Every structure is written in C-alpha cells, then in structure tokens.
Amino acid sequence: MTLHLKYDLSQTYKSVIEFVLKNLSIDYYLVNLNEIRLKEALDLAQKVELQEQLSLFNISIVDDQKLSLVQRVKLLINFYLEHKEVQTKNVSDYLSEELDYSYAYLSSLFSEATYSSIESFIILRRVEMAKDLLLKTDKSLTEIAFDLNYSSVAHLSSQFKKTTGLTPSAFQRIIQKRNSINPN
C-alpha cells in the first residue's frame, strides 16, 4: 500500500521546533526558519538535551554563523522553488532581500561552504522536484516543465540528463519497470 502525503516543509519544520522546545520547557522566539532566540541561555546539559531531541528529526544546532547563513540560503531556495508567488523576482534578488546581504557575498559564502554554486544547488533541487513529479503524478513533461518554471521541455530534459545521466522518459521507464517487479 502506498500513502501519498501533502505537507508544507516550512510549517512542518516550525512545528517540530515548537514541539521540541515546548517539551523541554525552553522559552524562545522563532526568528526565521533556522534561527531561534532563547529568552535565557542554556546550560551545557540543556544544550546537549536539545541537540539530542532535535537530532531525532535530523536537525542540528549550528554554532558557526556562516554555516547557519548557508543553511538559510538553502531553505529560502527550497521555499522559492515551491512557491510560485515569490518567483516574480529572480532568485538572486530574492535571496539578497530576504537575508539582507549582497548576492555576491551569499554566492561566495555558499561556494566556500558547499564546494558548489547556488546555481548548481538550484538545478539539483529542480531536478529532484521533477523526479518527484514524475514519480508521484501523471503530469506530462510539458506540465512539469511549466510547474517548475523551465523555459522549455528541452531545457528541463537537458538539465535532467546532465544531473542524473538519464532522460526524464528513461527515468520513468526504469521506475515503472521497478514498480512492476516490486509492487509495494
């Protein structure tokens, strides 16, 4: 049996953070998706317990402010790609405005921390989203290209093949064959 789930990633994240902090009786203010202001400093035992609880959800405390900013860039890119209403701006302007840093600084910091460019990260995320849509919907490649804001089906297909080594249709055939062999 397969269950298909719908969720808002940012809301899910906020709910997890609120759940953990309330269970540990920690007073806080959620600044943004990856920044929390605590009303009181934590002692070592509290910090260890908080990290242990967050790690159950694959969330970790980042002590390095630059790494935290890179994480915020990733979260904002995911939000940007998932919400058409913010795609009226180009991604560089969106990131600069949301984070109050120049795009050149953000790009340099991102590359230094991840050994990849913001543009490459965006391409990888869009291809992952295309793979999810191919797997979980009956949408045509044209519809998927439109949904993901590609200029054309050829552009989507080209990036898909460069990233995965397969064309989107070859990817679909492999998945369909795998599902027919293993119909879980």
Tab-separated table of C-alpha atoms in Angstrom:
chain	number	residue	atom	x	y	z
A	1	MET	CA	0.000	0.000	0.000
A	2	THR	CA	1.258	3.483	-0.821
A	3	LEU	CA	0.251	6.596	1.074
A	4	HIS	CA	0.757	9.972	-0.573
A	5	LEU	CA	1.378	12.821	1.836
A	6	LYS	CA	0.978	16.533	1.418
A	7	TYR	CA	2.833	18.914	3.692
A	8	ASP	CA	4.359	22.353	3.812
A	9	LEU	CA	8.021	21.871	4.595
A	10	SER	CA	8.434	25.164	6.433
A	11	GLN	CA	5.305	24.584	8.558
A	12	THR	CA	6.451	21.061	9.363
A	13	TYR	CA	9.841	22.365	10.409
A	14	LYS	CA	8.296	25.072	12.619
A	15	SER	CA	6.001	22.503	14.248
A	16	VAL	CA	8.915	20.199	15.049
A	17	ILE	CA	10.939	23.050	16.566
A	18	GLU	CA	7.970	24.209	18.651
A	19	PHE	CA	7.265	20.647	19.790
A	20	VAL	CA	10.841	20.031	20.941
A	21	LEU	CA	11.307	23.401	22.652
A	22	LYS	CA	7.971	23.226	24.465
A	23	ASN	CA	8.669	19.661	25.635
A	24	LEU	CA	11.962	20.851	27.091
A	25	SER	CA	10.280	23.936	28.654
A	26	ILE	CA	12.578	26.320	26.798
A	27	ASP	CA	11.245	29.847	26.248
A	28	TYR	CA	12.078	31.013	22.759
A	29	TYR	CA	11.218	33.284	19.874
A	30	LEU	CA	11.333	31.867	16.344
A	31	VAL	CA	13.161	34.497	14.265
A	32	ASN	CA	13.037	32.613	10.958
A	33	LEU	CA	13.230	29.056	9.683
A	34	ASN	CA	16.683	28.425	11.077
A	35	GLU	CA	17.189	30.969	13.816
A	36	ILE	CA	15.783	30.806	17.325
A	37	ARG	CA	16.301	33.381	20.053
A	38	LEU	CA	16.235	31.936	23.534
A	39	LYS	CA	14.943	34.040	26.402
A	40	GLU	CA	17.618	32.550	28.688
A	41	ALA	CA	20.991	30.986	27.985
A	42	LEU	CA	21.114	27.200	28.132
A	43	ASP	CA	23.492	25.353	30.386
A	44	LEU	CA	25.533	22.523	28.877
A	45	ALA	CA	23.096	19.796	29.933
A	46	GLN	CA	20.146	21.677	28.386
A	47	LYS	CA	22.059	22.252	25.165
A	48	VAL	CA	23.008	18.569	24.928
A	49	GLU	CA	19.392	17.516	25.575
A	50	LEU	CA	18.113	19.993	22.985
A	51	GLN	CA	20.599	18.695	20.410
A	52	GLU	CA	19.620	15.096	21.156
A	53	GLN	CA	15.925	15.864	20.741
A	54	LEU	CA	16.474	17.827	17.519
A	55	SER	CA	18.693	15.099	16.092
A	56	LEU	CA	15.713	12.731	16.185
A	57	PHE	CA	14.329	14.910	13.363
A	58	ASN	CA	17.705	15.299	11.583
A	59	ILE	CA	18.039	18.882	12.814
A	60	SER	CA	21.292	20.068	14.334
A	61	ILE	CA	22.433	23.174	16.131
A	62	VAL	CA	24.954	25.108	14.059
A	63	ASP	CA	27.421	27.142	16.081
A	64	ASP	CA	29.076	28.683	13.017
A	65	GLN	CA	27.172	31.776	11.835
A	66	LYS	CA	28.410	31.367	8.255
A	67	LEU	CA	27.172	27.781	8.072
A	68	SER	CA	23.888	28.954	9.513
A	69	LEU	CA	23.614	31.537	6.739
A	70	VAL	CA	24.325	28.855	4.107
A	71	GLN	CA	21.549	26.751	5.635
A	72	ARG	CA	19.206	29.736	5.441
A	73	VAL	CA	20.110	30.159	1.746
A	74	LYS	CA	19.170	26.511	1.129
A	75	LEU	CA	15.869	26.851	2.988
A	76	LEU	CA	14.985	30.034	1.094
A	77	ILE	CA	15.833	28.404	-2.234
A	78	ASN	CA	13.537	25.498	-1.377
A	79	PHE	CA	10.792	27.950	-0.423
A	80	TYR	CA	11.387	29.935	-3.622
A	81	LEU	CA	11.132	26.826	-5.800
A	82	GLU	CA	7.991	25.560	-4.049
A	83	HIS	CA	6.016	28.834	-4.097
A	84	LYS	CA	5.230	30.423	-7.445
A	85	GLU	CA	4.145	33.706	-5.843
A	86	VAL	CA	7.751	34.558	-4.867
A	87	GLN	CA	9.121	33.626	-8.287
A	88	THR	CA	8.172	37.041	-9.666
A	89	LYS	CA	11.691	38.104	-8.603
A	90	ASN	CA	14.852	36.431	-9.746
A	91	VAL	CA	16.449	34.238	-7.118
A	92	SER	CA	19.462	36.494	-6.553
A	93	ASP	CA	17.246	39.489	-5.694
A	94	TYR	CA	15.011	37.291	-3.531
A	95	LEU	CA	17.928	35.922	-1.503
A	96	SER	CA	19.543	39.347	-1.112
A	97	GLU	CA	16.326	40.932	0.102
A	98	GLU	CA	15.401	38.111	2.473
A	99	LEU	CA	18.854	37.799	4.031
A	100	ASP	CA	19.992	41.425	3.780
A	101	TYR	CA	23.340	40.511	2.192
A	102	SER	CA	24.609	41.099	-1.321
A	103	TYR	CA	24.151	38.196	-3.692
A	104	ALA	CA	27.899	38.241	-4.432
A	105	TYR	CA	28.635	37.660	-0.722
A	106	LEU	CA	25.991	34.933	-0.409
A	107	SER	CA	27.243	33.218	-3.560
A	108	SER	CA	30.865	33.319	-2.409
A	109	LEU	CA	29.980	32.043	1.078
A	110	PHE	CA	27.778	29.278	-0.345
A	111	SER	CA	30.511	28.102	-2.733
A	112	GLU	CA	33.124	28.173	0.016
A	113	ALA	CA	30.966	26.099	2.378
A	114	THR	CA	29.452	23.603	-0.084
A	115	TYR	CA	32.035	23.446	-2.898
A	116	SER	CA	29.119	24.127	-5.237
A	117	SER	CA	27.429	27.224	-6.593
A	118	ILE	CA	23.970	28.444	-5.684
A	119	GLU	CA	23.010	27.933	-9.316
A	120	SER	CA	24.106	24.282	-9.200
A	121	PHE	CA	22.136	23.768	-5.999
A	122	ILE	CA	19.037	25.248	-7.656
A	123	ILE	CA	19.438	22.961	-10.667
A	124	LEU	CA	19.802	19.910	-8.409
A	125	ARG	CA	16.704	20.882	-6.411
A	126	ARG	CA	14.646	21.490	-9.568
A	127	VAL	CA	15.685	18.116	-10.987
A	128	GLU	CA	14.775	16.454	-7.654
A	129	MET	CA	11.379	18.151	-7.822
A	130	ALA	CA	10.955	16.962	-11.421
A	131	LYS	CA	11.805	13.407	-10.345
A	132	ASP	CA	9.194	13.609	-7.561
A	133	LEU	CA	6.568	14.867	-10.003
A	134	LEU	CA	7.433	12.127	-12.488
A	135	LEU	CA	7.137	9.522	-9.731
A	136	LYS	CA	4.060	10.798	-7.929
A	137	THR	CA	1.866	12.390	-10.588
A	138	ASP	CA	0.539	11.666	-14.032
A	139	LYS	CA	1.666	15.071	-15.316
A	140	SER	CA	3.272	15.305	-18.704
A	141	LEU	CA	6.821	16.561	-19.059
A	142	THR	CA	5.418	19.769	-20.536
A	143	GLU	CA	3.282	20.327	-17.428
A	144	ILE	CA	6.213	19.562	-15.151
A	145	ALA	CA	8.470	21.977	-17.053
A	146	PHE	CA	5.794	24.669	-16.679
A	147	ASP	CA	5.260	23.898	-12.963
A	148	LEU	CA	8.988	24.167	-12.285
A	149	ASN	CA	9.316	27.399	-14.279
A	150	TYR	CA	11.562	25.980	-17.009
A	151	SER	CA	11.716	27.943	-20.246
A	152	SER	CA	11.048	24.764	-22.232
A	153	VAL	CA	10.764	20.989	-22.027
A	154	ALA	CA	14.129	20.763	-23.794
A	155	HIS	CA	15.747	22.848	-21.036
A	156	LEU	CA	14.285	20.561	-18.333
A	157	SER	CA	15.330	17.446	-20.245
A	158	SER	CA	18.854	18.771	-20.743
A	159	GLN	CA	19.342	19.597	-17.048
A	160	PHE	CA	17.723	16.306	-16.016
A	161	LYS	CA	20.094	14.299	-18.236
A	162	LYS	CA	23.186	16.254	-17.113
A	163	THR	CA	22.255	15.694	-13.466
A	164	THR	CA	21.002	12.099	-13.487
A	165	GLY	CA	22.583	10.654	-16.619
A	166	LEU	CA	19.089	9.722	-17.838
A	167	THR	CA	16.435	11.412	-19.881
A	168	PRO	CA	13.174	12.002	-18.000
A	169	SER	CA	11.411	9.353	-20.098
A	170	ALA	CA	14.184	6.793	-19.441
A	171	PHE	CA	13.901	7.598	-15.727
A	172	GLN	CA	10.120	6.994	-15.874
A	173	ARG	CA	10.580	3.674	-17.690
A	174	ILE	CA	13.093	2.452	-15.104
A	175	ILE	CA	10.785	3.397	-12.239
A	176	GLN	CA	7.766	1.800	-13.935
A	177	LYS	CA	9.746	-1.390	-14.526
A	178	ARG	CA	10.969	-1.416	-10.922
A	179	ASN	CA	7.401	-0.889	-9.665
A	180	SER	CA	6.069	-3.723	-11.825
A	181	ILE	CA	8.696	-6.072	-10.385
A	182	ASN	CA	8.309	-4.790	-6.798
A	183	PRO	CA	4.695	-3.522	-6.448
A	184	ASN	CA	4.984	-2.321	-2.802
